[in-house]
Structure formats: structure tokens, C-alpha cells
PDB file of C-alpha atoms and ligand atoms in Angstrom:
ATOM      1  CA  UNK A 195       0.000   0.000   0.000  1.00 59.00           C
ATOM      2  CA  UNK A 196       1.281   3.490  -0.445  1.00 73.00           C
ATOM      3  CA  UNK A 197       1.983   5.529   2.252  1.00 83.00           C
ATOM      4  CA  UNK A 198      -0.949   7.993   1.549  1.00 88.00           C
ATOM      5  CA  UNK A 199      -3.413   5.556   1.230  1.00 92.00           C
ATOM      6  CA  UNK A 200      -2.461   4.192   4.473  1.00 94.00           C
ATOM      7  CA  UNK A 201      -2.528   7.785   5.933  1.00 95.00           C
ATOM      8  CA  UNK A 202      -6.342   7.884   4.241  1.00 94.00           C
ATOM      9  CA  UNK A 203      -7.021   4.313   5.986  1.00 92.00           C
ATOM     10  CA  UNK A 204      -5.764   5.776   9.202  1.00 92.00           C
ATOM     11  CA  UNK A 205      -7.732   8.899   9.347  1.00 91.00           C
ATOM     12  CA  UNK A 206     -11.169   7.021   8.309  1.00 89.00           C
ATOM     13  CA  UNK A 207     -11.228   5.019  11.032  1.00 82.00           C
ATOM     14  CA  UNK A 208     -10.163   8.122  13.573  1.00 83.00           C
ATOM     15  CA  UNK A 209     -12.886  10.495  13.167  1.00 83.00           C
ATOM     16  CA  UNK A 210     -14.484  10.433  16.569  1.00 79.00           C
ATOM     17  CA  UNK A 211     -11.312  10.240  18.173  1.00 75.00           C
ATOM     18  CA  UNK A 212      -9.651  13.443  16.610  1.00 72.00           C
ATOM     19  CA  UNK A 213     -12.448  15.246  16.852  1.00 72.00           C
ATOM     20  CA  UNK A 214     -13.207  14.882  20.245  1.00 74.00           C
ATOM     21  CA  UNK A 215      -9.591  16.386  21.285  1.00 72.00           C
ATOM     22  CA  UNK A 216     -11.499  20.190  20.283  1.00 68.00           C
ATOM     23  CA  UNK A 217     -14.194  18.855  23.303  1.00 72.00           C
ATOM     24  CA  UNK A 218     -13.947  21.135  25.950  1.00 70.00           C
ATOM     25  CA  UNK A 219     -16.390  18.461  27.981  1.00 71.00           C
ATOM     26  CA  UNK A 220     -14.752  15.386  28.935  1.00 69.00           C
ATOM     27  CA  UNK A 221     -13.669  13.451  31.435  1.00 70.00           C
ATOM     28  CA  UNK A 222     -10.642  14.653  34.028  1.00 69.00           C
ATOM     29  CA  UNK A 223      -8.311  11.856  32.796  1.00 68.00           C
ATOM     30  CA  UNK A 224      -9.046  12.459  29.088  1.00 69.00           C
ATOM     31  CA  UNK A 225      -7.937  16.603  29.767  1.00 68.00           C
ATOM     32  CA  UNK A 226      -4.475  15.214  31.902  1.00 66.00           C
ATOM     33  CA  UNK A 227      -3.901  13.030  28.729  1.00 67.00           C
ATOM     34  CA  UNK A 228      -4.446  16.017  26.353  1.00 65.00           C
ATOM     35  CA  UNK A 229      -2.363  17.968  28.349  1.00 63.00           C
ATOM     36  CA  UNK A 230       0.429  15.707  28.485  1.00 65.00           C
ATOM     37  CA  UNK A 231       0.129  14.425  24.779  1.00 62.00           C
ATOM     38  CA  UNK A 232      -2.006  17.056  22.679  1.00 72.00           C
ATOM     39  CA  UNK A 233      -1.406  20.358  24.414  1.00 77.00           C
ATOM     40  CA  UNK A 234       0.119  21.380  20.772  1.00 85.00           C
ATOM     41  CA  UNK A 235      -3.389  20.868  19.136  1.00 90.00           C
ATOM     42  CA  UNK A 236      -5.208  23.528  21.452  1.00 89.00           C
ATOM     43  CA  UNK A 237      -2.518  25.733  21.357  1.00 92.00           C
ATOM     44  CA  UNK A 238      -1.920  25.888  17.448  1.00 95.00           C
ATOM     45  CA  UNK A 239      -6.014  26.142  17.158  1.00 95.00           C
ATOM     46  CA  UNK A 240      -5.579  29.558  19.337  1.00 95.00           C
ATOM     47  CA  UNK A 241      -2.576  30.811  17.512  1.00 97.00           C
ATOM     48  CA  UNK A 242      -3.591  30.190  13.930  1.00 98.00           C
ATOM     49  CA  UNK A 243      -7.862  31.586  15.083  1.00 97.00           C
ATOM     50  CA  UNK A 244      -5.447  34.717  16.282  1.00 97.00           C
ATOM     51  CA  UNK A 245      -3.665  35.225  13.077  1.00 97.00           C
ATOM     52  CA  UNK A 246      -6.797  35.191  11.247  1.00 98.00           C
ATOM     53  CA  UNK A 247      -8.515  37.479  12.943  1.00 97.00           C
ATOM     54  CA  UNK A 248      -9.920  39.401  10.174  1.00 96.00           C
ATOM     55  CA  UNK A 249     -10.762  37.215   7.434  1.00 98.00           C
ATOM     56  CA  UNK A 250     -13.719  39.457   6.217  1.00 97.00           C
ATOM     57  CA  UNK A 251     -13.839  38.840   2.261  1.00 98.00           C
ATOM     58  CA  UNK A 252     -10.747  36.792   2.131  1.00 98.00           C
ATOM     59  CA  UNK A 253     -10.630  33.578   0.382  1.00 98.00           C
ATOM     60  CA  UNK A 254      -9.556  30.697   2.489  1.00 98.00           C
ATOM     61  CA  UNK A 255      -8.490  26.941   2.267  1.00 98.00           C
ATOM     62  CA  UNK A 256      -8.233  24.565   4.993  1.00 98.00           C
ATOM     63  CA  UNK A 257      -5.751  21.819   3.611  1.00 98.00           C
ATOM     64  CA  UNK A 258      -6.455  18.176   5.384  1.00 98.00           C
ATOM     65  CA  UNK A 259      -9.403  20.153   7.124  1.00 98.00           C
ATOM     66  CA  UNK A 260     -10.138  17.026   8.970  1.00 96.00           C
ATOM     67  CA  UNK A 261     -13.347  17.378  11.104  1.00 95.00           C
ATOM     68  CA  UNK A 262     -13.688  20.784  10.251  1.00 97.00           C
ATOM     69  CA  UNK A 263     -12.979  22.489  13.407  1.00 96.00           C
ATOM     70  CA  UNK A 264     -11.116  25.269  12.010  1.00 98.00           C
ATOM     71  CA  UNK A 265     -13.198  25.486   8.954  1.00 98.00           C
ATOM     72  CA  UNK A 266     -16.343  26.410  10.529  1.00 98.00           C
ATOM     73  CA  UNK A 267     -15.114  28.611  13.227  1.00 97.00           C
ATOM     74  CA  UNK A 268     -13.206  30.803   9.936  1.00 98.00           C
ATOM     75  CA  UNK A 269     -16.853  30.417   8.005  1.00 98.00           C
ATOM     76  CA  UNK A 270     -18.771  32.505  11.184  1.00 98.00           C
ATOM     77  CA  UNK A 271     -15.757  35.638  10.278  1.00 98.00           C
ATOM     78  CA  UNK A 272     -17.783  36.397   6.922  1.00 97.00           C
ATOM     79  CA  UNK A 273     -15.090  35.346   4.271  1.00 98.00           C
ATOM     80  CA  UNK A 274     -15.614  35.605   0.964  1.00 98.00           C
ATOM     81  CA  UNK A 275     -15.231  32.126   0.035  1.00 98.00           C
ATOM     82  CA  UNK A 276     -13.767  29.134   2.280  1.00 98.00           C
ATOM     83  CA  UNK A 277     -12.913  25.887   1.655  1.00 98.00           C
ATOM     84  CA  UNK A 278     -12.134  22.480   2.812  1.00 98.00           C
ATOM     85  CA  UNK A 279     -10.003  19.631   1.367  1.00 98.00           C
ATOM     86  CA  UNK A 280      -9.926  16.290   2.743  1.00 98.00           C
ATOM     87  CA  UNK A 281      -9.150  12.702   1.600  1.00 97.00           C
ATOM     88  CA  UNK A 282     -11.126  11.263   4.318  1.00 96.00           C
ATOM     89  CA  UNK A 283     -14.857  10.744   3.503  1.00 96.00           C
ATOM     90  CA  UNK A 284     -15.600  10.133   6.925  1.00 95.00           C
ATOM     91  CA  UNK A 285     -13.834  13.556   8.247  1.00 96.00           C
ATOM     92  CA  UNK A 286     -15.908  15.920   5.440  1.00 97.00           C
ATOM     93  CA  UNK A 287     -19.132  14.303   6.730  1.00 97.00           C
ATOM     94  CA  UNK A 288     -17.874  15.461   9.880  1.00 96.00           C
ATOM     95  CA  UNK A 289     -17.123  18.301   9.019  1.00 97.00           C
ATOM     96  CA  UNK A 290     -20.264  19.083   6.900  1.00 98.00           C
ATOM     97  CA  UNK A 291     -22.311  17.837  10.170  1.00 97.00           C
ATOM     98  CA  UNK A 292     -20.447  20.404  12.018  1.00 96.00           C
ATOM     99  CA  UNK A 293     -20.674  23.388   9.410  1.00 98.00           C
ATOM    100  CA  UNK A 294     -25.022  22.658   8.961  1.00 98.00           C
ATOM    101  CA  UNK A 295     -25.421  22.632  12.772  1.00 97.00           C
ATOM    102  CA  UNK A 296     -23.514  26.158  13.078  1.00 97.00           C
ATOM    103  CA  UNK A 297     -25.687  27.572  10.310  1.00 97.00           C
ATOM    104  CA  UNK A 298     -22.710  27.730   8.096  1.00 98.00           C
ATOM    105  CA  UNK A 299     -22.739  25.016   5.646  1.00 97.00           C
ATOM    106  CA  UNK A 300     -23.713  27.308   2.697  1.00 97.00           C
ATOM    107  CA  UNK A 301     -20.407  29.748   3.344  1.00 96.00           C
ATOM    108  CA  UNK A 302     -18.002  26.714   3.063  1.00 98.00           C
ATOM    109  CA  UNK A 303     -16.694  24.604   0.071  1.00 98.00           C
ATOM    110  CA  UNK A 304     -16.290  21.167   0.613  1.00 98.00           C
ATOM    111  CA  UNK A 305     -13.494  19.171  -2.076  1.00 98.00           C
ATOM    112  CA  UNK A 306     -13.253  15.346  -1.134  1.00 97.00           C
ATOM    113  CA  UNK A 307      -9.278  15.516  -2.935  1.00 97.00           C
ATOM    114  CA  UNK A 308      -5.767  14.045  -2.136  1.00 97.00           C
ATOM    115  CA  UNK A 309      -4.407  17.539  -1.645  1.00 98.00           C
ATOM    116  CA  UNK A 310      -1.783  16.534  -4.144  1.00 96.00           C
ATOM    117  CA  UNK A 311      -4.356  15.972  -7.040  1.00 96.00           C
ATOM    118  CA  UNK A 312      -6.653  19.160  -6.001  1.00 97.00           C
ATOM    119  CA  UNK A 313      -6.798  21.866  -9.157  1.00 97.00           C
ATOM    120  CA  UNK A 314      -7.838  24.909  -7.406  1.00 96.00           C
ATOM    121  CA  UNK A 315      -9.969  26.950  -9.836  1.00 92.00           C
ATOM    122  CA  UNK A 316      -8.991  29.998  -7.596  1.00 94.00           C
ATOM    123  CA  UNK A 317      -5.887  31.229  -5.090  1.00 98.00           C
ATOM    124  CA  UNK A 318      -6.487  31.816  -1.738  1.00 98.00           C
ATOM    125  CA  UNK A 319      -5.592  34.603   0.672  1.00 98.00           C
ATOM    126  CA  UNK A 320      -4.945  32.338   3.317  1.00 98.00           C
ATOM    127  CA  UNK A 321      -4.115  28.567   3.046  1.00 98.00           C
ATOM    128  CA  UNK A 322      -4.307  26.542   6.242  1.00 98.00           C
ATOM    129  CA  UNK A 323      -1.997  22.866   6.242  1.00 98.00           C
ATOM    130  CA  UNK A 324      -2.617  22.057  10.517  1.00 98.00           C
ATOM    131  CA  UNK A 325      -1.335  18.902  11.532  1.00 97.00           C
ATOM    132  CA  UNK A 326      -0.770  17.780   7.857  1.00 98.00           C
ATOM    133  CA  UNK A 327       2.620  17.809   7.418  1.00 98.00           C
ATOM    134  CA  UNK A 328       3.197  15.160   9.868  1.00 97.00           C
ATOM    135  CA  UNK A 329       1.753  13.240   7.507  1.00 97.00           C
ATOM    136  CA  UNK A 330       3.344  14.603   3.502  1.00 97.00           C
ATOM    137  CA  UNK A 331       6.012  11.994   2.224  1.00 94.00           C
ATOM    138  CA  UNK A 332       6.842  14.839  -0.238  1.00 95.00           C
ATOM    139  CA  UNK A 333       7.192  17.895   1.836  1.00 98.00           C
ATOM    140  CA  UNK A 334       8.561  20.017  -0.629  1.00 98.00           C
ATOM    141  CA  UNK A 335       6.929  19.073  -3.519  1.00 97.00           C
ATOM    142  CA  UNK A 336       3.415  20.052  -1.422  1.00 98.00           C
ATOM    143  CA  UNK A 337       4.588  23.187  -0.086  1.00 98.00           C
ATOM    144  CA  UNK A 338       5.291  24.099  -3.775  1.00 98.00           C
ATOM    145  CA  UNK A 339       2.005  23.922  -4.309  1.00 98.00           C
ATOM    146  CA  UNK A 340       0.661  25.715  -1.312  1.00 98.00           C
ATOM    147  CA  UNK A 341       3.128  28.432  -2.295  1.00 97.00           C
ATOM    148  CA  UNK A 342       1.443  28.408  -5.849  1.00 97.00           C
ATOM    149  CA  UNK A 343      -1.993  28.567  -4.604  1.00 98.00           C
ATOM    150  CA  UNK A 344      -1.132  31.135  -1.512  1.00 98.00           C
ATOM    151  CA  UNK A 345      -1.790  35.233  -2.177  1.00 98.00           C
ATOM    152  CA  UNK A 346      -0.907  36.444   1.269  1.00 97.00           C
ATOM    153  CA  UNK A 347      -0.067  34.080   4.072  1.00 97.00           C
ATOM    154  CA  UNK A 348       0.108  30.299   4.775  1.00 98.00           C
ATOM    155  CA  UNK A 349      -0.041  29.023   8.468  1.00 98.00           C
ATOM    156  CA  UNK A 350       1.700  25.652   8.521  1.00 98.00           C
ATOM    157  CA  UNK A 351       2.494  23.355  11.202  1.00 98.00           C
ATOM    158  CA  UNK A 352       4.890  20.802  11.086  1.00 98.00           C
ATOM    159  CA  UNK A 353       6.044  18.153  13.766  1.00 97.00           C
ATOM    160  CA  UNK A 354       9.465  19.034  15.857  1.00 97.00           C
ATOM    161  CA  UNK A 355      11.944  16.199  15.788  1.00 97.00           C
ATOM    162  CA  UNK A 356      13.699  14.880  18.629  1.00 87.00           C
ATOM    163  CA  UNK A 357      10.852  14.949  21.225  1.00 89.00           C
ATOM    164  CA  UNK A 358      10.908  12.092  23.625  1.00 89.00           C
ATOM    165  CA  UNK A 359       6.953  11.717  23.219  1.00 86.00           C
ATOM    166  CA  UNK A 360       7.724  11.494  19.582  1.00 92.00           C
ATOM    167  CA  UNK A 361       8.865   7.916  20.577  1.00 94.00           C
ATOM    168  CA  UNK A 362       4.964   6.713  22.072  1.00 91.00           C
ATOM    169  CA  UNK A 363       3.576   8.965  18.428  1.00 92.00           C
ATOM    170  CA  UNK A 364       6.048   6.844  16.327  1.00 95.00           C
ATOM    171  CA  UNK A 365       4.927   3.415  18.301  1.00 96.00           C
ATOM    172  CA  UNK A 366       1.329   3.924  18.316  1.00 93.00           C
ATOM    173  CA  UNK A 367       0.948   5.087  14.497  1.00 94.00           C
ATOM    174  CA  UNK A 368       3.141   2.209  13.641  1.00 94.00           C
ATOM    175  CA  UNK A 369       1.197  -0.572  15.560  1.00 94.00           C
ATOM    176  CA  UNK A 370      -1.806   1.742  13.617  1.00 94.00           C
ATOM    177  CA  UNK A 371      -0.108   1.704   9.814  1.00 94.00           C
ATOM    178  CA  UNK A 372       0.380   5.334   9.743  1.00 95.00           C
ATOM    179  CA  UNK A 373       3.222   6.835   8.927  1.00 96.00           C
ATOM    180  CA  UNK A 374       4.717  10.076  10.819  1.00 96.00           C
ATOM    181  CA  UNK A 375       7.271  12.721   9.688  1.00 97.00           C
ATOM    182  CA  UNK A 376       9.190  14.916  11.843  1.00 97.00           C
ATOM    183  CA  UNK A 377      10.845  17.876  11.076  1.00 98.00           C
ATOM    184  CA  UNK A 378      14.117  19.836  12.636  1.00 97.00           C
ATOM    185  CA  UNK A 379      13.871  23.502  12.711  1.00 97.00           C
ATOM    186  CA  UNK A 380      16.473  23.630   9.926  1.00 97.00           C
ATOM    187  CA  UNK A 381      14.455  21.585   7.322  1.00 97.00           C
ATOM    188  CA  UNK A 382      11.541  23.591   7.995  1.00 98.00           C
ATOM    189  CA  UNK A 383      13.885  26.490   7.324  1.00 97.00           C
ATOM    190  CA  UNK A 384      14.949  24.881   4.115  1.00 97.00           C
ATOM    191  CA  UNK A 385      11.763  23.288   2.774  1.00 98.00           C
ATOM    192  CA  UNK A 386      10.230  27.157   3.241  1.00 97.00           C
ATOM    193  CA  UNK A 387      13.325  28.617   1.141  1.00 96.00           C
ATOM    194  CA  UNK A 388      13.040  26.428  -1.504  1.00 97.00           C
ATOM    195  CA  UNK A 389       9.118  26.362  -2.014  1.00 97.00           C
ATOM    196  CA  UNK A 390       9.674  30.529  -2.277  1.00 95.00           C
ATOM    197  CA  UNK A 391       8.332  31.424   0.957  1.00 94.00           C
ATOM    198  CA  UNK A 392      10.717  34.232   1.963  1.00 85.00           C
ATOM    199  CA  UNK A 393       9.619  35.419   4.967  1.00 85.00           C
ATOM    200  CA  UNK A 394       8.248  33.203   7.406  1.00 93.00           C
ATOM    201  CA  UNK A 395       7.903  33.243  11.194  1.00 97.00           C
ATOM    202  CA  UNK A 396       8.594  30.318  13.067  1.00 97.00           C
ATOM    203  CA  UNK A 397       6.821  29.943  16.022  1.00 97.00           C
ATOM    204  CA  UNK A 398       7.864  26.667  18.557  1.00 96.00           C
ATOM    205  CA  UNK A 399       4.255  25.433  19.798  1.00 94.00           C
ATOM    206  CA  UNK A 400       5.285  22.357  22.159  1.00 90.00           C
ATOM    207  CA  UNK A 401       5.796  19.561  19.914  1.00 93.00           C
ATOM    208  CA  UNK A 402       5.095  21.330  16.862  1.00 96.00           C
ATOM    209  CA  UNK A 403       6.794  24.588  14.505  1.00 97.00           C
ATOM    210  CA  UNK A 404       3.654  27.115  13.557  1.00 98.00           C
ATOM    211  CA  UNK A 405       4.649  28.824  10.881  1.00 98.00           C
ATOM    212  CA  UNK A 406       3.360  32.173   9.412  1.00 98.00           C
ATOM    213  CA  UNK A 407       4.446  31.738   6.121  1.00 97.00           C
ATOM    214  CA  UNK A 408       4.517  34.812   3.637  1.00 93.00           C
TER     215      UNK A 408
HETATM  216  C1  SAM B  33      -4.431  15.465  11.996  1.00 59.87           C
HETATM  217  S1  SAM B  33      -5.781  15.787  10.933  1.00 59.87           S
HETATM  218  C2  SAM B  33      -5.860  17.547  11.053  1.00 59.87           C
HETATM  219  C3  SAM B  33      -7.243  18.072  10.824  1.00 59.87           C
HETATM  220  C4  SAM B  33      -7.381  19.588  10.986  1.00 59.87           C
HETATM  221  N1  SAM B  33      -6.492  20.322  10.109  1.00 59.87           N
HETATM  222  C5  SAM B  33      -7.126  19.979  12.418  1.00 59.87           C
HETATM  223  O1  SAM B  33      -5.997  20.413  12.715  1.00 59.87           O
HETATM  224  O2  SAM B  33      -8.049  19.850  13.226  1.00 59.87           O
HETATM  225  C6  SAM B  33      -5.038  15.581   9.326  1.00 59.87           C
HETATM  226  C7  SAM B  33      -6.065  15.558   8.196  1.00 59.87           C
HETATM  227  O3  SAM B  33      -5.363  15.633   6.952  1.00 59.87           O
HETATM  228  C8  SAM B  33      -5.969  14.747   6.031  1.00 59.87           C
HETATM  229  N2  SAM B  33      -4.942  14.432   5.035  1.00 59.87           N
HETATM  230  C9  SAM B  33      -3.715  13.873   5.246  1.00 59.87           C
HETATM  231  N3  SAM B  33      -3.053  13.770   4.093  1.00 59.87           N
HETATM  232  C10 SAM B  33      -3.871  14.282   3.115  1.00 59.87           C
HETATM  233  C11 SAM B  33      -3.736  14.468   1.706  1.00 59.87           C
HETATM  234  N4  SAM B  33      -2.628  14.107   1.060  1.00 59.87           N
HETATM  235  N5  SAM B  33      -4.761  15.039   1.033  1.00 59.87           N
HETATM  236  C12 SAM B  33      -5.901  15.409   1.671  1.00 59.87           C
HETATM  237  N6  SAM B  33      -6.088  15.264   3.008  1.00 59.87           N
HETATM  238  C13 SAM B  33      -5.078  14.695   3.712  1.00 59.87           C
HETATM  239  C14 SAM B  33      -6.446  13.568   6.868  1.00 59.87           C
HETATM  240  O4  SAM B  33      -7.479  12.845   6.256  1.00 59.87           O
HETATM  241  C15 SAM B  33      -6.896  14.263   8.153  1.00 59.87           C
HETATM  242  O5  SAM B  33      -8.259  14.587   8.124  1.00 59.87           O
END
């Protein structure tokens, strides 16, 4: 099997799961887990909702948009167009469930796409890629792309290397099928120079880089 079609396999089966980590209502041991394992995930959602403060009449893509967490809390800031792209069937019914029960399913775009194949008829003010890169075996060649697609910003995260929790991440999505990239500061340095994004800022978020990509 490839190693995107394993990453699609994965993410079918995880919907529930991923989406509950955005659940401010669970139990006590679920939140000390979160903390200790997927305090990243909360903290890039704040960051990244800061950064796009004002998205009134911009265009926006959510790359890997997953359950559509960030997609439908963009579509309530009146943009002019924003859209979704997801391999996972099962995470853009999610997502669509999520976008018609906050009123917003006729403000976002929904493309069921391997990012990779996805012909945008349109560029985009903002492109979104969270907790996506973890999972490109091309990193460059994608970025590329988002650079191609990308008018004013791209926020990006991408997984720090050499994190001892990396070790039960690497473990689990192995006994899982899923493969996991990592990233040191200086290829994320690299891979932004040589996709054309010149000025980027790098922001450490736990076990992740955010990056403000321009
Ligand atoms: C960890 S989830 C992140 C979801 C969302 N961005 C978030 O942060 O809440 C990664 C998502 O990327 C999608 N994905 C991974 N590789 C993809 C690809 N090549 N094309 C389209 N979607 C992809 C998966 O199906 C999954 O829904």
C-alpha cells in the first residue's frame, strides 16, 4: 500500500477520536492526557484563530481540514469564500455535520481531494496545512504547491523532531499503519526557502513549529 493511502485508511477510522480532542467536555483523565500528549493541538487552534482574525472577504483553504474544526469557526468571520479539502470521507461528513449545525454550511466549500491531485480553480488569501505535514512523504513538492496557490499568508504546522513523546507517536501510528514525519527547525527552514516562501515566522508550539508563512 502506499503511504498515503495508508494515511487515508488511518484517518477514516479516527474520526471520533480526533475530533473529540477540540471537546472542551470530557472526562478529568481524558484533559491530563491532552495535556500531556495534545497540548500542541489547542494551542496551534488559538494561535492560527489569532492570526486570522480578520478574514472578512478573504478567500480561504483549509488543507487536510479534517473534522472541520477550524473550517467552521473561519466560516462565522464572513469570508468571501472558504474551503475544505480532505481525503477522508468520513472527516468531510464530519465536518459538513459540524458546518449545517452552526448555520454555516452554505459559506463553506467542501473538495473530497488528495491535496496533491486538487486543481484549485482559484488562489487563496490564506491557506491553512494544521497537523498535515506530519503526515506529507513529499514535503517540498506540497509546499510548492501551497506556495502556488497562496496570495498572502500560509499558516503551517509541522512536527518538531527529537521529542521524547515522539517515541509513544512513532509506536502507536506504527502498531496503527500510519506513517509520521518529523521535522528539525532547519528543514523547515529549508523546505520554506526552496518552495519561495521568503519570509516566514517560526513559532515553537510544544511539539510542533507554527509557521506564518509569507
Ligand atoms: C491530523 S488531521 C488535522 C485536521 C485539521 N487540520 C485539524 O488540525 O483539526 C489531518 C487531516 O489531513 C488529512 N490528510 C492527510 N493527508 C492528506 C492528503 N494528502 N490530502 C488530503 N487530506 C489529507 C487527513 O485525512 C486528516 O483529516
Amino acid at each position: 500500500m502506499f503511504e498515503t493511502s495508508k494515511v487515508r485508511t488511518f484517518f477514516q477510522g479516527r474520526v471520533e477520536k480526533y475530533d473529540s480532542i477540540y471537546d472542551q467536555d470530557k472526562k478529568f483523565i481524558w484533559k491530563i492526557l491532552d495535556f500531556i500528549f495534545r497540548r500542541s493541538i489547542q494551542k496551534r487552534f488559538e494561535l492560527t484563530l489569532a492570526e486570522c482574525a480578520d478574514v472578512n472577504g478573504k478567500k480561504i483553504l483549509d488543507i487536510g481540514c479534517g473534522p472541520g474544526v477550524y473550517l467552521v469557526t473561519l466560516a462565522k468571520r464572513q469570508p468571501k469564500k472558504i474551503v475544505g479539502v480532505d481525503f477522508s470521507e468520513e472527516m468531510l461528513s464530519k465536518a459538513k455535520k459540524l458546518a449545517r449545525d452552526n448555520g454555516v454550511i452554505d459559506v463553506c466549500q467542501f473538495i473530497i481531494s488528495d491535496f496533491r491531485r486538487y486543481v484549485p480553480d482559484d488562489k487563496f488569501d490564506i491557506c491553512l496545512a494544521i497537523g498535515f505535514f506530519d503526515y506529507v512523504e513529499n514535503p517540498l513538492a506540497v509546499l510548492e504547491k501551497i506556495r502556488g496557490i497562496c496570495l498572502e499568508k500560509a499558516i503551517i504546522s509541522f512536527p518538531v523532531k527529537w521529542k521524547l513523546r515522539n517515541i509513544v507517536r512513532i509506536i502507536r501510528l506504527k502498531f496503527l499503519g500510519c506513517p509520521v514525519y518529523f521535522y528539525t527547525l532547519k528543514q523547515v527552514k529549508d523546505l520554506l526557502a526552496k518552495s519561495g516562501f521568503g519570509n516566514s515566522q517560526i513559532i515553537i508550539v510544544d511539539r510542533d513549529y507554527l509557521v506564518i508563512a509569507k
